Amino acid sequence: MSDIRPADVVTIGESMVLFQPMSEGPLAYAPLFTRSLAGAESNVAIGLSRLGLSVRWISRLGADPFGDFVLATLAGEGVDVSLVERDAGYPTAVYFKEFKGYGDPNVYYYRKGSAVSQWTPGHVNLRWFDNASHLHVTGITPALGPATAETVRKAMVEARAMGLTVSFDPNLRRKLWSEEKARKTLLSLIPLCDIFMPGLEEAEFLAGPMTEEAYGAHFLTMGTGVVVLKLGEEGSIGFTPQAAVRVKPHVVKRVIDTVGAGDAFAAGFLSAWLTSAGEDDEPRLRQALERANLLGALATQYRGDWEGLPKLDEVRRLQAGARETTR
Ligand code: KDG
């Protein structure tokens, strides 16, 4: 019998310490910062854990105080971090946000030479997928270099060979790689996943201009079983070979911070999709997209990439239209 805690979902990727200025305006003049952590895959891990799923996060961190902080925070969120490696030779990565007061925040990465950037396919360990049902990866770790891209590819292949299903969010980060490399690598990973989750802009980047319905059909023919197209303020659409479902957005009054909304969406979708196997595609997609839209919207209501993620009882209350008791 395996000694590893069972996991509904395994996520693999880099998390960084995040410094957010306490004021809006150019980063060059920001004197005070709050410290948190961020990373697309650990954002999803926290989201899923808060919704009651068991989650294992696979990564590498420096043997440094920032690594201790990342590990302790994720463990505090109930995420299994027991297979995370520490590397005394390379640091935990850092990133900064800049709030301009309008639009998406700017981000500045300090992640070259980080512990995760040393990943090679030889590091992929079948224990990562032991006692687990699903793997979630994104296009951010492949953007760190050719070896990390091959690491993620191998992880997807091995996970599937061990019977896990795989979801893939392309999470295009233009600051990390050239458009040419990004397009080639991201396209090559799509046939290795069961659930592909691009935003509309990413779909266009990968496949050229098409209608939303044509994106669904196009990515399904690449071999994935489900396509989830994020439309931002317009909601989302899900496609399987049997069904296509469009769901309206969850409307919010004001947006504070958009970073992390896609990961919240992914956590919302996966939490509902993975726990409703056996149901018909149409109601299953609808339910998963409704929860995904809600989580994506809630994530924009707080500064920080995951702090605004709700617990399951809050999701149920909001979906039932219950009024919040604040005092
Ligand atoms: O999706 C949000 C992530 O982009 C953020 O949390 C940090 O992983 C990150 C990245 O590389 O940008």
Short mmCIF file of C-alpha atoms and ligand atoms in Angstrom, two decimals:
data_model
loop_
_atom_site.label_atom_id
_atom_site.label_comp_id
_atom_site.label_asym_id
_atom_site.label_seq_id
_atom_site.Cartn_x
_atom_site.Cartn_y
_atom_site.Cartn_z
CA MET A 1 0.00 0.00 0.00
CA SER A 2 1.20 3.51 -0.80
CA ASP A 3 2.46 5.70 2.05
CA ILE A 4 1.37 8.84 0.17
CA ARG A 5 -1.78 10.73 1.17
CA PRO A 6 -4.44 10.13 -1.52
CA ALA A 7 -5.01 13.12 -3.79
CA ASP A 8 -7.99 14.03 -5.93
CA VAL A 9 -5.71 16.44 -7.76
CA VAL A 10 -1.94 16.85 -8.18
CA THR A 11 -0.62 20.21 -9.41
CA ILE A 12 2.95 20.80 -10.58
CA GLY A 13 4.63 24.18 -10.93
CA GLU A 14 6.64 27.07 -9.56
CA SER A 15 5.45 29.30 -6.75
CA MET A 16 7.14 32.55 -5.86
CA VAL A 17 7.17 34.94 -2.98
CA LEU A 18 4.99 37.87 -4.06
CA PHE A 19 5.60 41.46 -2.95
CA GLN A 20 2.68 43.80 -3.50
CA PRO A 21 3.07 47.55 -3.02
CA MET A 22 0.74 49.07 -0.43
CA SER A 23 0.19 52.04 -2.75
CA GLU A 24 -0.87 52.47 -6.36
CA GLY A 25 1.52 53.99 -8.87
CA PRO A 26 4.93 53.27 -10.36
CA LEU A 27 6.80 50.48 -8.60
CA ALA A 28 9.94 52.63 -8.61
CA TYR A 29 8.35 54.91 -6.00
CA ALA A 30 6.58 52.27 -3.86
CA PRO A 31 8.18 52.29 -0.40
CA LEU A 32 6.08 49.65 1.40
CA PHE A 33 5.09 46.13 0.44
CA THR A 34 3.04 43.26 1.77
CA ARG A 35 4.40 39.75 1.34
CA SER A 36 2.44 36.79 0.07
CA LEU A 37 3.06 33.97 -2.37
CA ALA A 38 1.79 33.18 -5.84
CA GLY A 39 2.02 30.62 -8.58
CA ALA A 40 -0.71 29.53 -10.96
CA GLU A 41 -0.59 25.88 -9.94
CA SER A 42 -0.49 26.54 -6.19
CA ASN A 43 -3.33 29.08 -6.61
CA VAL A 44 -5.39 26.26 -8.12
CA ALA A 45 -4.26 23.90 -5.35
CA ILE A 46 -5.45 26.32 -2.65
CA GLY A 47 -8.74 26.88 -4.47
CA LEU A 48 -9.42 23.15 -4.72
CA SER A 49 -8.41 22.51 -1.13
CA ARG A 50 -10.78 25.23 0.11
CA LEU A 51 -13.55 23.53 -1.88
CA GLY A 52 -12.94 20.26 -0.08
CA LEU A 53 -10.75 18.32 -2.53
CA SER A 54 -7.49 16.67 -1.45
CA VAL A 55 -4.59 18.24 -3.33
CA ARG A 56 -0.88 17.47 -3.66
CA TRP A 57 1.47 20.22 -4.86
CA ILE A 58 4.72 19.19 -6.57
CA SER A 59 7.51 21.74 -6.82
CA ARG A 60 11.03 22.75 -5.87
CA LEU A 61 12.02 25.56 -3.52
CA GLY A 62 15.29 27.01 -2.35
CA ALA A 63 16.55 25.86 1.04
CA ASP A 64 15.92 29.44 2.15
CA PRO A 65 13.50 31.34 4.42
CA PHE A 66 11.23 32.22 1.46
CA GLY A 67 10.96 28.52 0.66
CA ASP A 68 9.98 27.88 4.31
CA PHE A 69 7.31 30.56 4.00
CA VAL A 70 5.82 29.16 0.77
CA LEU A 71 5.76 25.64 2.18
CA ALA A 72 4.20 26.66 5.50
CA THR A 73 1.51 28.75 3.81
CA LEU A 74 0.46 25.98 1.45
CA ALA A 75 0.52 23.38 4.21
CA GLY A 76 -1.64 25.75 6.26
CA GLU A 77 -4.16 25.70 3.41
CA GLY A 78 -4.37 21.92 3.69
CA VAL A 79 -2.29 21.21 0.56
CA ASP A 80 -0.02 18.14 0.73
CA VAL A 81 3.54 19.45 0.26
CA SER A 82 5.34 16.31 1.37
CA LEU A 83 6.94 15.65 -2.05
CA VAL A 84 8.28 19.20 -2.57
CA GLU A 85 12.07 19.24 -2.98
CA ARG A 86 14.38 21.84 -1.42
CA ASP A 87 17.58 22.84 -3.24
CA ALA A 88 20.37 24.59 -1.34
CA GLY A 89 22.05 25.63 -4.63
CA TYR A 90 19.21 27.69 -6.12
CA PRO A 91 16.78 30.18 -4.57
CA THR A 92 13.03 30.41 -4.25
CA ALA A 93 11.75 32.80 -6.93
CA VAL A 94 10.30 36.25 -6.21
CA TYR A 95 7.87 38.47 -8.08
CA PHE A 96 6.49 41.98 -7.69
CA LYS A 97 3.19 43.50 -8.77
CA GLU A 98 2.62 47.10 -9.77
CA PHE A 99 -0.90 48.49 -9.36
CA LYS A 100 -1.47 51.25 -11.89
CA GLY A 101 -4.97 52.10 -10.74
CA TYR A 102 -6.48 50.87 -14.01
CA GLY A 103 -6.44 47.62 -16.02
CA ASP A 104 -4.39 44.53 -15.17
CA PRO A 105 -1.44 45.00 -12.78
CA ASN A 106 2.09 44.83 -14.22
CA VAL A 107 4.23 41.99 -12.94
CA TYR A 108 8.02 41.82 -12.59
CA TYR A 109 9.61 38.39 -12.24
CA TYR A 110 12.87 37.52 -10.46
CA ARG A 111 12.86 33.81 -11.24
CA LYS A 112 15.83 33.13 -13.54
CA GLY A 113 18.03 30.48 -11.92
CA SER A 114 15.35 29.52 -9.39
CA ALA A 115 15.09 26.04 -7.90
CA VAL A 116 12.23 25.13 -10.26
CA SER A 117 14.13 26.38 -13.33
CA GLN A 118 16.60 23.51 -12.67
CA TRP A 119 13.91 20.90 -13.30
CA THR A 120 14.73 18.29 -15.97
CA PRO A 121 12.63 15.31 -17.13
CA GLY A 122 14.89 13.12 -14.97
CA HIS A 123 13.30 14.68 -11.89
CA VAL A 124 9.83 13.34 -12.79
CA ASN A 125 9.01 10.80 -10.11
CA LEU A 126 6.15 8.34 -10.46
CA ARG A 127 5.42 8.82 -6.76
CA TRP A 128 4.07 12.25 -7.73
CA PHE A 129 1.04 10.48 -9.26
CA ASP A 130 0.69 7.60 -6.84
CA ASN A 131 -2.73 7.36 -5.22
CA ALA A 132 -4.05 10.30 -7.28
CA SER A 133 -6.84 10.86 -9.82
CA HIS A 134 -6.09 14.04 -11.75
CA LEU A 135 -3.12 16.24 -12.72
CA HIS A 136 -3.38 20.00 -13.36
CA VAL A 137 -0.57 21.86 -15.16
CA THR A 138 -0.20 25.23 -16.85
CA GLY A 139 1.93 26.81 -19.55
CA ILE A 140 3.96 28.83 -17.03
CA THR A 141 6.44 26.17 -15.94
CA PRO A 142 7.17 25.20 -19.59
CA ALA A 143 7.97 28.87 -20.22
CA LEU A 144 10.92 28.77 -17.80
CA GLY A 145 13.12 26.90 -20.31
CA PRO A 146 13.34 23.90 -22.64
CA ALA A 147 14.16 21.51 -19.78
CA THR A 148 11.21 22.59 -17.63
CA ALA A 149 8.96 22.30 -20.70
CA GLU A 150 10.13 18.71 -21.20
CA THR A 151 9.61 18.06 -17.49
CA VAL A 152 5.98 19.12 -17.72
CA ARG A 153 5.52 17.10 -20.92
CA LYS A 154 6.92 13.98 -19.26
CA ALA A 155 4.76 14.55 -16.19
CA MET A 156 1.64 14.73 -18.39
CA VAL A 157 2.59 11.54 -20.26
CA GLU A 158 3.46 9.57 -17.09
CA ALA A 159 0.37 10.74 -15.23
CA ARG A 160 -1.87 9.59 -18.06
CA ALA A 161 -0.04 6.27 -18.25
CA MET A 162 -0.85 5.82 -14.55
CA GLY A 163 -4.55 6.44 -15.23
CA LEU A 164 -4.85 10.09 -14.14
CA THR A 165 -6.82 12.58 -16.22
CA VAL A 166 -4.98 15.82 -17.04
CA SER A 167 -6.07 19.47 -17.29
CA PHE A 168 -3.98 22.14 -18.96
CA ASP A 169 -4.34 25.92 -18.75
CA PRO A 170 -2.00 27.56 -21.30
CA ASN A 171 -1.55 30.63 -19.04
CA LEU A 172 0.40 32.51 -21.72
CA ARG A 173 3.06 34.72 -20.07
CA ARG A 174 4.67 36.79 -22.79
CA LYS A 175 7.30 38.14 -20.39
CA LEU A 176 8.76 34.64 -20.01
CA TRP A 177 9.31 33.46 -23.59
CA SER A 178 9.07 34.41 -27.25
CA GLU A 179 5.73 34.11 -29.02
CA GLU A 180 7.19 31.56 -31.41
CA LYS A 181 8.43 29.25 -28.64
CA ALA A 182 5.25 29.72 -26.64
CA ARG A 183 2.97 28.83 -29.57
CA LYS A 184 4.98 25.77 -30.58
CA THR A 185 5.31 24.36 -27.06
CA LEU A 186 1.77 25.08 -25.89
CA LEU A 187 0.27 23.55 -29.05
CA SER A 188 2.38 20.43 -28.58
CA LEU A 189 1.01 19.92 -25.04
CA ILE A 190 -2.70 20.13 -25.94
CA PRO A 191 -2.97 16.52 -27.22
CA LEU A 192 -1.62 15.35 -23.83
CA CYS A 193 -4.54 16.74 -21.84
CA ASP A 194 -8.17 15.76 -21.24
CA ILE A 195 -9.38 19.24 -20.30
CA PHE A 196 -7.97 22.29 -22.12
CA MET A 197 -8.75 25.69 -20.59
CA PRO A 198 -7.65 28.68 -22.70
CA GLY A 199 -8.86 32.27 -22.49
CA LEU A 200 -10.26 33.75 -25.69
CA GLU A 201 -7.05 35.71 -26.35
CA GLU A 202 -4.95 32.58 -25.82
CA ALA A 203 -7.17 30.59 -28.18
CA GLU A 204 -6.61 33.24 -30.84
CA PHE A 205 -2.86 33.28 -30.13
CA LEU A 206 -2.74 29.49 -30.63
CA ALA A 207 -5.19 28.94 -33.47
CA GLY A 208 -5.68 32.29 -35.20
CA PRO A 209 -8.96 34.20 -35.46
CA MET A 210 -12.10 31.99 -35.39
CA THR A 211 -15.56 32.05 -33.87
CA GLU A 212 -15.90 30.81 -30.29
CA GLU A 213 -17.68 27.65 -31.50
CA ALA A 214 -14.90 27.00 -34.01
CA TYR A 215 -12.29 27.17 -31.19
CA GLY A 216 -14.24 24.47 -29.35
CA ALA A 217 -14.29 22.21 -32.39
CA HIS A 218 -10.67 22.99 -33.28
CA PHE A 219 -9.18 22.08 -29.89
CA LEU A 220 -11.41 19.00 -29.55
CA THR A 221 -9.96 17.67 -32.79
CA MET A 222 -6.47 18.02 -31.27
CA GLY A 223 -7.35 15.17 -28.92
CA THR A 224 -8.60 16.77 -25.71
CA GLY A 225 -12.00 15.60 -24.41
CA VAL A 226 -13.20 18.93 -22.94
CA VAL A 227 -12.50 22.51 -24.02
CA VAL A 228 -13.29 25.33 -21.64
CA LEU A 229 -13.11 28.77 -23.21
CA LYS A 230 -12.84 31.70 -20.76
CA LEU A 231 -14.54 34.83 -22.07
CA GLY A 232 -13.75 37.18 -19.14
CA GLU A 233 -16.62 39.62 -18.62
CA GLU A 234 -18.73 37.61 -21.08
CA GLY A 235 -18.68 34.39 -19.03
CA SER A 236 -17.47 31.09 -20.48
CA ILE A 237 -18.31 28.24 -22.86
CA GLY A 238 -17.60 24.53 -22.45
CA PHE A 239 -17.40 22.00 -25.26
CA THR A 240 -17.28 18.22 -25.34
CA PRO A 241 -17.97 16.05 -28.38
CA GLN A 242 -21.56 15.71 -27.05
CA ALA A 243 -22.38 19.21 -25.78
CA ALA A 244 -21.67 22.93 -25.98
CA VAL A 245 -22.79 25.11 -23.07
CA ARG A 246 -22.48 28.88 -22.64
CA VAL A 247 -22.80 30.32 -19.15
CA LYS A 248 -23.26 33.98 -18.26
CA PRO A 249 -20.67 35.71 -16.08
CA HIS A 250 -21.05 36.34 -12.36
CA VAL A 251 -21.17 40.13 -12.39
CA VAL A 252 -19.22 42.13 -9.79
CA LYS A 253 -19.45 45.87 -9.05
CA ARG A 254 -15.77 46.64 -9.12
CA VAL A 255 -12.54 44.81 -9.92
CA ILE A 256 -9.57 45.15 -7.54
CA ASP A 257 -6.99 42.71 -8.93
CA THR A 258 -7.40 40.44 -11.96
CA VAL A 259 -4.28 38.32 -11.36
CA GLY A 260 -5.27 34.81 -10.30
CA ALA A 261 -8.81 34.99 -11.71
CA GLY A 262 -8.03 32.31 -14.32
CA ASP A 263 -6.67 29.99 -11.64
CA ALA A 264 -9.77 30.56 -9.51
CA PHE A 265 -11.86 29.73 -12.58
CA ALA A 266 -9.85 26.53 -13.08
CA ALA A 267 -10.33 25.51 -9.44
CA GLY A 268 -14.06 26.18 -9.68
CA PHE A 269 -14.42 24.21 -12.90
CA LEU A 270 -12.32 21.24 -11.81
CA SER A 271 -13.93 20.99 -8.36
CA ALA A 272 -17.35 20.53 -9.96
CA TRP A 273 -16.31 18.56 -13.06
CA LEU A 274 -14.15 16.03 -11.25
CA THR A 275 -16.83 15.27 -8.66
CA SER A 276 -19.69 14.75 -11.14
CA ALA A 277 -18.39 11.93 -13.35
CA GLY A 278 -21.19 9.82 -14.78
CA GLU A 279 -23.62 12.72 -15.26
CA ASP A 280 -24.57 13.90 -18.77
CA ASP A 281 -22.13 16.38 -20.32
CA GLU A 282 -24.68 19.20 -20.65
CA PRO A 283 -25.69 19.58 -16.97
CA ARG A 284 -22.19 18.67 -15.89
CA LEU A 285 -20.64 21.44 -17.99
CA ARG A 286 -23.27 23.96 -16.87
CA GLN A 287 -22.70 23.28 -13.20
CA ALA A 288 -18.90 23.40 -13.56
CA LEU A 289 -18.94 26.62 -15.60
CA GLU A 290 -21.30 28.35 -13.18
CA ARG A 291 -18.99 27.59 -10.31
CA ALA A 292 -15.94 28.56 -12.39
CA ASN A 293 -17.44 31.93 -13.35
CA LEU A 294 -18.33 32.61 -9.72
CA LEU A 295 -14.83 31.80 -8.45
CA GLY A 296 -13.15 33.81 -11.22
CA ALA A 297 -15.26 36.83 -10.30
CA LEU A 298 -14.64 36.47 -6.54
CA ALA A 299 -10.87 36.30 -7.09
CA THR A 300 -10.94 39.81 -8.60
CA GLN A 301 -12.40 41.27 -5.40
CA TYR A 302 -9.18 41.08 -3.37
CA ARG A 303 -5.56 42.09 -3.76
CA GLY A 304 -3.53 38.92 -4.04
CA ASP A 305 -3.59 35.94 -6.37
CA TRP A 306 -5.55 33.48 -4.17
CA GLU A 307 -6.61 35.20 -0.95
CA GLY A 308 -10.15 35.79 -2.22
CA LEU A 309 -10.84 32.13 -3.01
CA PRO A 310 -13.98 30.94 -1.21
CA LYS A 311 -14.70 27.84 0.85
CA LEU A 312 -17.40 25.41 -0.28
CA ASP A 313 -20.06 26.68 2.15
CA GLU A 314 -19.59 30.25 0.86
CA VAL A 315 -19.94 29.04 -2.73
CA ARG A 316 -23.15 27.20 -1.82
CA ARG A 317 -24.53 30.27 -0.01
CA LEU A 318 -23.74 32.58 -2.93
CA GLN A 319 -25.16 30.17 -5.50
CA ALA A 320 -28.36 29.90 -3.45
CA GLY A 321 -28.59 33.71 -3.54
CA ALA A 322 -28.38 33.99 0.26
CA ARG A 323 -27.70 37.45 1.72
CA GLU A 324 -24.42 37.86 3.54
CA THR A 325 -24.66 38.50 7.28
CA THR A 326 -21.83 40.92 7.96
CA ARG A 327 -22.62 41.95 11.56
O1 KDG B 1 -2.30 33.10 -12.83
C1 KDG B 1 -1.72 33.87 -11.81
C2 KDG B 1 -0.26 33.64 -11.83
O2 KDG B 1 0.25 34.16 -13.02
C3 KDG B 1 0.45 34.28 -10.68
O3 KDG B 1 -0.04 33.82 -9.45
C4 KDG B 1 1.92 34.12 -10.67
O4 KDG B 1 2.38 31.94 -11.48
C5 KDG B 1 2.50 33.13 -11.63
C6 KDG B 1 3.17 33.63 -12.81
O5 KDG B 1 4.12 32.99 -13.20
O6 KDG B 1 2.78 34.65 -13.37
#
